[in-house]
PDB file of C-alpha atoms and ligand atoms in Angstrom:
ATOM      1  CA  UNK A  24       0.000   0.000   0.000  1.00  0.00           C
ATOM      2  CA  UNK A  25       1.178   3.078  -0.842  1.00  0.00           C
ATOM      3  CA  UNK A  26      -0.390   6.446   0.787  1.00  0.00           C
ATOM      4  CA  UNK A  27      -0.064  10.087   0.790  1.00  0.00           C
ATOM      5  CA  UNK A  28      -1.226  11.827   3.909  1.00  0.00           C
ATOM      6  CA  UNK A  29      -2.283  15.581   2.736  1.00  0.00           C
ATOM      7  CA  UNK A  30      -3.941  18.037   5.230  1.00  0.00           C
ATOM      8  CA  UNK A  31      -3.109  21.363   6.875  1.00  0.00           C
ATOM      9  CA  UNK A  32      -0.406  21.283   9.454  1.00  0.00           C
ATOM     10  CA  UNK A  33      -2.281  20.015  12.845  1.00  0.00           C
ATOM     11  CA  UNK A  34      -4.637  18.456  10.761  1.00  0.00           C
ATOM     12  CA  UNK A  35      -3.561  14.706  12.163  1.00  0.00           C
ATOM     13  CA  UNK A  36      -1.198  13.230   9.573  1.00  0.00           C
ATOM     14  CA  UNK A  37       1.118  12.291  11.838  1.00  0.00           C
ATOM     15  CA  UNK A  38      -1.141  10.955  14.250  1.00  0.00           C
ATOM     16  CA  UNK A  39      -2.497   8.888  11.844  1.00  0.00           C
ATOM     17  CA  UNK A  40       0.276   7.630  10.095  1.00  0.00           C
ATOM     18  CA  UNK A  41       1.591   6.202  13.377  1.00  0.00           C
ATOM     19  CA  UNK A  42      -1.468   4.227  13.199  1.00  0.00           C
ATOM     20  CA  UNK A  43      -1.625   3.270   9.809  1.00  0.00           C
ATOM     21  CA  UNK A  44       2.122   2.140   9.550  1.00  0.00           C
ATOM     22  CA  UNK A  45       1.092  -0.095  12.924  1.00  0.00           C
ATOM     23  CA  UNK A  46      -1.432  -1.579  11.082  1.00  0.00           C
ATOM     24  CA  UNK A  47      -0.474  -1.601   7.319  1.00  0.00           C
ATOM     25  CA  UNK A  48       3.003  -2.699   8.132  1.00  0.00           C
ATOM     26  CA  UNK A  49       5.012  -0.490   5.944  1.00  0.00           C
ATOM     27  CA  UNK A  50       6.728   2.725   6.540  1.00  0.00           C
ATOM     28  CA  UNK A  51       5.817   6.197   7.574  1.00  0.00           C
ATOM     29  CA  UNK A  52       7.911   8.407   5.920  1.00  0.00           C
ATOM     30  CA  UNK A  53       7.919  12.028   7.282  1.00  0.00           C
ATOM     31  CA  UNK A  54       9.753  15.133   6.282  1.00  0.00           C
ATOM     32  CA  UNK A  55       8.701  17.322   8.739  1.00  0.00           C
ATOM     33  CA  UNK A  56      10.620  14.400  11.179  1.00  0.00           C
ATOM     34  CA  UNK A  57      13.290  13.799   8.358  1.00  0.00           C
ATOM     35  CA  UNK A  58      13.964  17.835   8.716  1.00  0.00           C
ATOM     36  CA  UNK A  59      13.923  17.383  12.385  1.00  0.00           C
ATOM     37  CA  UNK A  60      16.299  14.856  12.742  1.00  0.00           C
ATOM     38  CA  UNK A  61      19.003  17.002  10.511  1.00  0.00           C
ATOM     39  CA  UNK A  62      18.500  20.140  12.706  1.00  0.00           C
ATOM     40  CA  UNK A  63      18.864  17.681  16.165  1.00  0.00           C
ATOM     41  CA  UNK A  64      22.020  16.350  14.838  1.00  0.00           C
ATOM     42  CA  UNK A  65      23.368  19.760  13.921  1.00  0.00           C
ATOM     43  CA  UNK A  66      24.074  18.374  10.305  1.00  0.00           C
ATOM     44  CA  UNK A  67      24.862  21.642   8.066  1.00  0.00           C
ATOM     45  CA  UNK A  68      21.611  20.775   6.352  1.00  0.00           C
ATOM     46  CA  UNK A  69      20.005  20.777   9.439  1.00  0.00           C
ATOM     47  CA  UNK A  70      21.207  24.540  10.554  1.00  0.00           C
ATOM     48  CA  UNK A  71      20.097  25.563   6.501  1.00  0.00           C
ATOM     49  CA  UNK A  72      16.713  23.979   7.594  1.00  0.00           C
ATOM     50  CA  UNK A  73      15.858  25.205  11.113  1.00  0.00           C
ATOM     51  CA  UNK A  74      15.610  29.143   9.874  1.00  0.00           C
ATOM     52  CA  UNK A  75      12.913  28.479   7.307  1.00  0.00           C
ATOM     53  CA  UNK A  76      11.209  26.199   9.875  1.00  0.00           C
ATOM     54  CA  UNK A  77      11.056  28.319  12.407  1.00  0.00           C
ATOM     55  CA  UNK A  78       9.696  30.560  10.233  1.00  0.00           C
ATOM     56  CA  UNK A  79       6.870  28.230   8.758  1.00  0.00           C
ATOM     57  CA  UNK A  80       7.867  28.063   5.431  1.00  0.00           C
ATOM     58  CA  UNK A  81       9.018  25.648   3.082  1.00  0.00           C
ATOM     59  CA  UNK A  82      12.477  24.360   3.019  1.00  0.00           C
ATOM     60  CA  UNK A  83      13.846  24.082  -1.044  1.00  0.00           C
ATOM     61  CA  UNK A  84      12.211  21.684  -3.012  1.00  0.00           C
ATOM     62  CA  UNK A  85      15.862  20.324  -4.070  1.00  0.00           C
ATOM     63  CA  UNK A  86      16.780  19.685  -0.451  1.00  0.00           C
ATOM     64  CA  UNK A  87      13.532  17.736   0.156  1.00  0.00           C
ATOM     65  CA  UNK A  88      13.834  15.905  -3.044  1.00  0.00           C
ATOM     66  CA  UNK A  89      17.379  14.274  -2.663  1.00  0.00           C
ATOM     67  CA  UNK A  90      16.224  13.634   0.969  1.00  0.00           C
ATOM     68  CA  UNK A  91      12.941  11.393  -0.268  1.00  0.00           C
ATOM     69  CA  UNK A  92      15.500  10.270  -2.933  1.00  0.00           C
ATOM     70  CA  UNK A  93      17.935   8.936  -0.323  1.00  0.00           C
ATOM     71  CA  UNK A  94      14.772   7.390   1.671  1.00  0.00           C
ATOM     72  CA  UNK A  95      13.327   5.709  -1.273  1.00  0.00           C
ATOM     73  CA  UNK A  96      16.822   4.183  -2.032  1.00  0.00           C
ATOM     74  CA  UNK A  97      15.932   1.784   1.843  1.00  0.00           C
ATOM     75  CA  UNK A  98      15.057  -1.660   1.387  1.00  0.00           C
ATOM     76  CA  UNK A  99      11.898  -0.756   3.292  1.00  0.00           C
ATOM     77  CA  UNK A 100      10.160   0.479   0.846  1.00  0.00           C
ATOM     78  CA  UNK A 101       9.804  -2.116  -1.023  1.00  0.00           C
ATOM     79  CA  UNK A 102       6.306  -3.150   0.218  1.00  0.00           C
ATOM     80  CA  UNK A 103       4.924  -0.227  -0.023  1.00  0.00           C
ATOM     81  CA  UNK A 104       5.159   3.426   2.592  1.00  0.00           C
ATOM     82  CA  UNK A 105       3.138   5.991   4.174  1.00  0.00           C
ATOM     83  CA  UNK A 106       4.027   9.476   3.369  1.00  0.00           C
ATOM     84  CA  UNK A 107       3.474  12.676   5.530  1.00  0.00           C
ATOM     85  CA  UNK A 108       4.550  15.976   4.626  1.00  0.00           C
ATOM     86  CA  UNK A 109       5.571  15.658   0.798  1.00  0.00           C
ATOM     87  CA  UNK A 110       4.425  16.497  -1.600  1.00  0.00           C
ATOM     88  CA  UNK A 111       3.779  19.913  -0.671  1.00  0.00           C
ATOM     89  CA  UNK A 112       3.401  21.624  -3.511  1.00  0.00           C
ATOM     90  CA  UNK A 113       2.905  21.160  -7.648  1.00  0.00           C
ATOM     91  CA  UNK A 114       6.495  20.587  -7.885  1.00  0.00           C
ATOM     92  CA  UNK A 115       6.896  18.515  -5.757  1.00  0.00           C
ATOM     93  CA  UNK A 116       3.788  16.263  -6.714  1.00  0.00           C
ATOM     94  CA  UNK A 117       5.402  15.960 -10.025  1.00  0.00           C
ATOM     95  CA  UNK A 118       8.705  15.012  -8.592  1.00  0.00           C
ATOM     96  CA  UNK A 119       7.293  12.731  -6.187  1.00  0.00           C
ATOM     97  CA  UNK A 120       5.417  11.211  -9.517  1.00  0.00           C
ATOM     98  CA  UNK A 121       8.504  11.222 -11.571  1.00  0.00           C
ATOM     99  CA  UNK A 122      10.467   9.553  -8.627  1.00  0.00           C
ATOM    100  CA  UNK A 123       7.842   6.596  -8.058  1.00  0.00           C
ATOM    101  CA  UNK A 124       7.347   6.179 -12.013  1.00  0.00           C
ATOM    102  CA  UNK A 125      11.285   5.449 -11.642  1.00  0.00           C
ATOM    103  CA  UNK A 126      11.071   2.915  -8.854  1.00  0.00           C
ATOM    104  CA  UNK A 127       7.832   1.391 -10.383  1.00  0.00           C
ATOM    105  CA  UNK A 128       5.814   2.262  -7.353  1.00  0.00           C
ATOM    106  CA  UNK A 129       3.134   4.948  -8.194  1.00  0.00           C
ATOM    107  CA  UNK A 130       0.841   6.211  -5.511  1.00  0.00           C
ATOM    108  CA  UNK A 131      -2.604   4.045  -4.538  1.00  0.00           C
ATOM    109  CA  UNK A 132      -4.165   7.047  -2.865  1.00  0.00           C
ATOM    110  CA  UNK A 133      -3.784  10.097  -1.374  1.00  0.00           C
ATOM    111  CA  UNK A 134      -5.768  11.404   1.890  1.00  0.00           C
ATOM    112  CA  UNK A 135      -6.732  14.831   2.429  1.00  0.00           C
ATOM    113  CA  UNK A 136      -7.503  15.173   6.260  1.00  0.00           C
ATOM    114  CA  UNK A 137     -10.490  18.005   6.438  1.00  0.00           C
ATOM    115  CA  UNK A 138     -10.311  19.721   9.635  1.00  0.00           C
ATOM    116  CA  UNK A 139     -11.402  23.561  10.387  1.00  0.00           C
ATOM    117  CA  UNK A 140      -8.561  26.105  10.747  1.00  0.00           C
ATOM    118  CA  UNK A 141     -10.302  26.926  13.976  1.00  0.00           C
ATOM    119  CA  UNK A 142      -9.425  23.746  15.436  1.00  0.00           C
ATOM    120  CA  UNK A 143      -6.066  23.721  13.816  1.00  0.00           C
ATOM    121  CA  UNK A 144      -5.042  26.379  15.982  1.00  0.00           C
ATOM    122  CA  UNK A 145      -6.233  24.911  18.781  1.00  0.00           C
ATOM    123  CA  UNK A 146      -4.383  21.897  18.791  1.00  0.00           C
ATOM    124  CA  UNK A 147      -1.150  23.305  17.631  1.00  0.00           C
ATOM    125  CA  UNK A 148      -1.827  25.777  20.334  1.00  0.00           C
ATOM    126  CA  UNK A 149      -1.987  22.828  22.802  1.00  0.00           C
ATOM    127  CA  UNK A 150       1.208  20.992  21.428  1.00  0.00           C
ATOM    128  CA  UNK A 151       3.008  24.448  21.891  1.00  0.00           C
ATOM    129  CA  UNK A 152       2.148  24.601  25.777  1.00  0.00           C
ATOM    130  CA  UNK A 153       3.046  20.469  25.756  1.00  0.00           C
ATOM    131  CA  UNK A 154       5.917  19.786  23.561  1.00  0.00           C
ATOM    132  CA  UNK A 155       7.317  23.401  22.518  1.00  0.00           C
ATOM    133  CA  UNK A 156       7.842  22.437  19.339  1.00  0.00           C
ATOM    134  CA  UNK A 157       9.944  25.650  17.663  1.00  0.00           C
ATOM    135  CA  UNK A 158       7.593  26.380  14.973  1.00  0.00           C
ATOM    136  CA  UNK A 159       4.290  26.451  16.516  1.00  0.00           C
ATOM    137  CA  UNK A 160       4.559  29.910  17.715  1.00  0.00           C
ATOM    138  CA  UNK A 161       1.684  31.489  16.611  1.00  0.00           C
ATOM    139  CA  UNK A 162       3.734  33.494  14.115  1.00  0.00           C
ATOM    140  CA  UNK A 163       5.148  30.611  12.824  1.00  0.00           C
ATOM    141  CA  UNK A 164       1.696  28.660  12.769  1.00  0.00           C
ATOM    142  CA  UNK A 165      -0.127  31.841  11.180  1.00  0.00           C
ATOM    143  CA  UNK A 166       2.522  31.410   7.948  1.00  0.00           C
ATOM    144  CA  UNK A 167       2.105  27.354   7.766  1.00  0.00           C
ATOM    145  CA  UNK A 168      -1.221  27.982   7.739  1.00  0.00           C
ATOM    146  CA  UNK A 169      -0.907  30.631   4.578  1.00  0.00           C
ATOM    147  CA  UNK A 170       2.219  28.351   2.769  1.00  0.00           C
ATOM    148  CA  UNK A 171      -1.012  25.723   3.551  1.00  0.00           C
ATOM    149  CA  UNK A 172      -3.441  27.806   1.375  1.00  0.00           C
ATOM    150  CA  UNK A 173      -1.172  29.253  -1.080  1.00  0.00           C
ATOM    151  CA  UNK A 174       1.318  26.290  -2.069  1.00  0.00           C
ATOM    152  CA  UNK A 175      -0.264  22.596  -0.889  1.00  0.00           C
ATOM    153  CA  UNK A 176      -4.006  23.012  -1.065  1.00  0.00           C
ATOM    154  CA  UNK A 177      -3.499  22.749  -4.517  1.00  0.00           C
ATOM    155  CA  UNK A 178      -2.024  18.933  -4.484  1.00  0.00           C
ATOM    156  CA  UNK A 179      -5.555  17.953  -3.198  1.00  0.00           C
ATOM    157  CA  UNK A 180      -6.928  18.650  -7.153  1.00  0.00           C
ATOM    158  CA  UNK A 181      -3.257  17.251  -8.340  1.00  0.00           C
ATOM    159  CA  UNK A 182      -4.550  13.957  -7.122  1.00  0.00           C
ATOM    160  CA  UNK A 183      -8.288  14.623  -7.737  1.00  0.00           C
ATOM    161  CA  UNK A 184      -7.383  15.412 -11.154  1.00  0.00           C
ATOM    162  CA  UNK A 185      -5.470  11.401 -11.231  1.00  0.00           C
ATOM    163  CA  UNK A 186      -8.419   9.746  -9.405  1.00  0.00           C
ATOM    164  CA  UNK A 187      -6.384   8.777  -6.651  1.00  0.00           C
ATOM    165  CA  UNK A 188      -7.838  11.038  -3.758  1.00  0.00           C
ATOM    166  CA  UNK A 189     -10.094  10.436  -0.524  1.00  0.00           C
ATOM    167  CA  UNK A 190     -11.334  13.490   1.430  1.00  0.00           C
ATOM    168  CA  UNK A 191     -11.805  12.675   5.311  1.00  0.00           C
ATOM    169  CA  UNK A 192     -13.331  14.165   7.891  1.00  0.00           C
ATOM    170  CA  UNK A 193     -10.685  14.952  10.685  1.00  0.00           C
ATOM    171  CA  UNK A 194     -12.563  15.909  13.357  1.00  0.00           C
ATOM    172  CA  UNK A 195     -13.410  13.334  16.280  1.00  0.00           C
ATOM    173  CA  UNK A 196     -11.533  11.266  18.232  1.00  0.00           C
ATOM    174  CA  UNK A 197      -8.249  10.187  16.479  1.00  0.00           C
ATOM    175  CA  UNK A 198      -9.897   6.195  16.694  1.00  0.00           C
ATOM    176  CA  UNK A 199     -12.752   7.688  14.970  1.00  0.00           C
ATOM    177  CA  UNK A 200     -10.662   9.829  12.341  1.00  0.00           C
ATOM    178  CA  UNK A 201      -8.501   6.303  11.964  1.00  0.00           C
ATOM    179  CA  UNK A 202     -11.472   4.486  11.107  1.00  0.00           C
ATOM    180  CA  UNK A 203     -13.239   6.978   8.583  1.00  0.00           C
ATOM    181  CA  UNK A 204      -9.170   6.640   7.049  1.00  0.00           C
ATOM    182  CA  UNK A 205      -9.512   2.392   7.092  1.00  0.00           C
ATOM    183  CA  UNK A 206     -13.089   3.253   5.299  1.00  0.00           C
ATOM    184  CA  UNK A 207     -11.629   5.291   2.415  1.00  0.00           C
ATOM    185  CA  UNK A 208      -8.199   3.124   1.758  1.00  0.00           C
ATOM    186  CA  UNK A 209     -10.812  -0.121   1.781  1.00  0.00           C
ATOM    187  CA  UNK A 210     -13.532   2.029  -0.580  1.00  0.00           C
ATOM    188  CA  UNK A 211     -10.748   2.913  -3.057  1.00  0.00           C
ATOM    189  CA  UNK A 212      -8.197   0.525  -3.508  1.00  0.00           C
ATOM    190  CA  UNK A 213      -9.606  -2.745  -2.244  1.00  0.00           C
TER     191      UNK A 213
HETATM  192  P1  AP5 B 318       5.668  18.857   9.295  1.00  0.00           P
HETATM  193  O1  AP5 B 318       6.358  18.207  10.412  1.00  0.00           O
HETATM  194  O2  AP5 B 318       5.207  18.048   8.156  1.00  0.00           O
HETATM  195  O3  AP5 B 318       4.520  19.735   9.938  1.00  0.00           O
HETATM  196  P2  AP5 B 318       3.017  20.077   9.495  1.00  0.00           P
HETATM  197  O4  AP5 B 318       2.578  19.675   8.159  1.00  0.00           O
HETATM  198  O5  AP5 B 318       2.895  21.522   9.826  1.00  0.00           O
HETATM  199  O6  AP5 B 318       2.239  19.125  10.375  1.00  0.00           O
HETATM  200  P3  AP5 B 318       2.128  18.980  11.919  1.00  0.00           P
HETATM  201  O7  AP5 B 318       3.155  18.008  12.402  1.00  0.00           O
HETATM  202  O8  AP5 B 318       2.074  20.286  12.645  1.00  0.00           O
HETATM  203  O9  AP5 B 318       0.677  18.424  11.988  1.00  0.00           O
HETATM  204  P4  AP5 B 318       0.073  17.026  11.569  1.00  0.00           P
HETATM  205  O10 AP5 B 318      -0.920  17.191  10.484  1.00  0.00           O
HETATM  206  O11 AP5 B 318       1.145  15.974  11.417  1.00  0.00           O
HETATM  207  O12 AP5 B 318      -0.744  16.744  12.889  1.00  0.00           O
HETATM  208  P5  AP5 B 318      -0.294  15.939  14.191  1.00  0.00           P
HETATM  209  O13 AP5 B 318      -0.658  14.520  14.034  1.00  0.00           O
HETATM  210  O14 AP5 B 318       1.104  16.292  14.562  1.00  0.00           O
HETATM  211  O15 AP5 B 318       6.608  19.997   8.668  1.00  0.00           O
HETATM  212  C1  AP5 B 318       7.261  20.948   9.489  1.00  0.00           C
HETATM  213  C2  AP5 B 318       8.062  21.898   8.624  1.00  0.00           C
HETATM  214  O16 AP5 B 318       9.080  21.165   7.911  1.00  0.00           O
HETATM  215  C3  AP5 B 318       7.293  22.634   7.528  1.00  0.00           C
HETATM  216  O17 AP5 B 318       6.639  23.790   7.999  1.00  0.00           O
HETATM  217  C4  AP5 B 318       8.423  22.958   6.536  1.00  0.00           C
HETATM  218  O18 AP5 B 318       9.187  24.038   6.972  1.00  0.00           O
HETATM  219  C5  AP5 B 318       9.278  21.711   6.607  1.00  0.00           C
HETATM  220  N1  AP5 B 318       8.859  20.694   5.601  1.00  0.00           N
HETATM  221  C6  AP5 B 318       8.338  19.459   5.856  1.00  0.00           C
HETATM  222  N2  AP5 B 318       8.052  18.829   4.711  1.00  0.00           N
HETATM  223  C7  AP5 B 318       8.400  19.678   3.710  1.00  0.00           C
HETATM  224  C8  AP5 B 318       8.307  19.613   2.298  1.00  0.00           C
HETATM  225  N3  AP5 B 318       7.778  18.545   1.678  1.00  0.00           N
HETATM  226  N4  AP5 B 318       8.750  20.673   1.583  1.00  0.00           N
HETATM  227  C9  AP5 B 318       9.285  21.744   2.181  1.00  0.00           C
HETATM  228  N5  AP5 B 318       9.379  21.893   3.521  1.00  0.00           N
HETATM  229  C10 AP5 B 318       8.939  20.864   4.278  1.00  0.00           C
HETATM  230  O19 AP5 B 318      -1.320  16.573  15.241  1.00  0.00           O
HETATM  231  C11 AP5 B 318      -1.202  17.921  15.679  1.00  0.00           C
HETATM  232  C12 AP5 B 318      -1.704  18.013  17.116  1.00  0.00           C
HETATM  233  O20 AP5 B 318      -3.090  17.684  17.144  1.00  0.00           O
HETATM  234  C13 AP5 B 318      -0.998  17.039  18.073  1.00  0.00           C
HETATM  235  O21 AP5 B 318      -0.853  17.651  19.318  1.00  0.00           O
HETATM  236  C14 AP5 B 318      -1.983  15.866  18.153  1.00  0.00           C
HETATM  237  O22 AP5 B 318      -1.884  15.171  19.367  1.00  0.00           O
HETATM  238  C15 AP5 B 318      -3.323  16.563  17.991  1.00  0.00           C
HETATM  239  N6  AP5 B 318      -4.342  15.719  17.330  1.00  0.00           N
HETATM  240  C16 AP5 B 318      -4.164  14.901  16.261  1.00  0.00           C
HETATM  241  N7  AP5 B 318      -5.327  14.287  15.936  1.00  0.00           N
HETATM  242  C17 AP5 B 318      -6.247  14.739  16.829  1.00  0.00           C
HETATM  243  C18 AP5 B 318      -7.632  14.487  17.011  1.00  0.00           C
HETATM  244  N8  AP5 B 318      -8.303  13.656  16.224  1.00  0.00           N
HETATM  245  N9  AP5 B 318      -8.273  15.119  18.010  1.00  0.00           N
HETATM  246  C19 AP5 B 318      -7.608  15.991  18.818  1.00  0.00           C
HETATM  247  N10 AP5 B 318      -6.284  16.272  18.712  1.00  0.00           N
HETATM  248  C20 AP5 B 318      -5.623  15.656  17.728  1.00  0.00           C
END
């Protein structure tokens, strides 16, 4: 099986990509975590990175490309992944294709997670006061939300447009939200 998670940043993808990869037994690929590991280990593409995430917008599409690249090249892969956080715009949507096409390996589906910007402040709000993670200062969380609207929304008709996307409702408890997700994988490729 292999998934795209799309949605707005504290819309759930990586909430429910822990729980897919438990029960799909492949992968979860994140670059948001990818990007955070480089800046934890101090790696010179990791001190490039932190300054644009901080700021809440998007690191070069180059950068994330030979990154995927470099994860795609794991044996892990193989049987399939869960990706959160790419692509995140046109570009990269085409490059992700491009790369797949490559490795024989296309995308089943992509899943847009629907969830009110209301709420999305909210919880990234609450993960501020629990985890401090750098960039969800509400500076930072006002911009993802705009690089959101401007750059990524527009993936959702990029896979529309291929037949390969399910819109879910975010909102509920994350079982619930996991289950409308099982629903939609099960209605489209199965
Ligand atoms: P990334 O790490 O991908 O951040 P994001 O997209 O902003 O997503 P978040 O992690 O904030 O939210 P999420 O949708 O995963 O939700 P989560 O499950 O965590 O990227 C960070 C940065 O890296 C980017 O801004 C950019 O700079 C850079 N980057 C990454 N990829 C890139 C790319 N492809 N190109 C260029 N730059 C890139 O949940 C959020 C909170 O809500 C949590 O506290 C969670 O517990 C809670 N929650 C989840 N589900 C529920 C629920 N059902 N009910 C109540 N609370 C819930």
């Amino acid at each position: 099986m292999r998934l795209v998670l799309l949605g707005a940043p504290g819309s759930g993808k990586g909430t429910q990509a822990a729980k897919l990869k438990e029960h799909l037994q492949v992968p979860h690929i994140s670059t948001g975590e990818l990007l955070r590991a480089e800046v934890a280990a101090g790696s010179p593409l990791g001190r490039q990175a932190k300054e644009v995430m901080d700021r809440g917008e998007l690191v070069s599409d180059q950068i994330l490309l030979a990154m995927l690249e470099e994860r795609f090249s794991r044996d892990d892969t193989r049987q399939g992944f869960i990706l959160d956080g790419y692509p995140r715009n046109i570009a990269q949507a085409n490059a992700l294709d491009a790369l797949l096409q490559r490795l024989g390996q296309p995308v089943d589906l992509a899943i847009q997670l629907d969830v009110d910007p209301e709420l999305l402040i909210q919880r990234l709000a609450g993960r501020a006061q629990a985890e401090g993670r750098s960039d969800d200062s509400p500076d930072a969380v006002r911009n993802r939300l705009r690089v959101y609207n401007e750059a990524t929304a527009p993936v959702v008709d990029y896979y529309r447009g291929q037949h390969k996307l399910a819109c879910v409702f975010g909102v509920g408890s994350v079982d619930e939200v996991f289950a409308r997700i099982l629903a939609a994988v099960e209605e489209h490729i199965e």
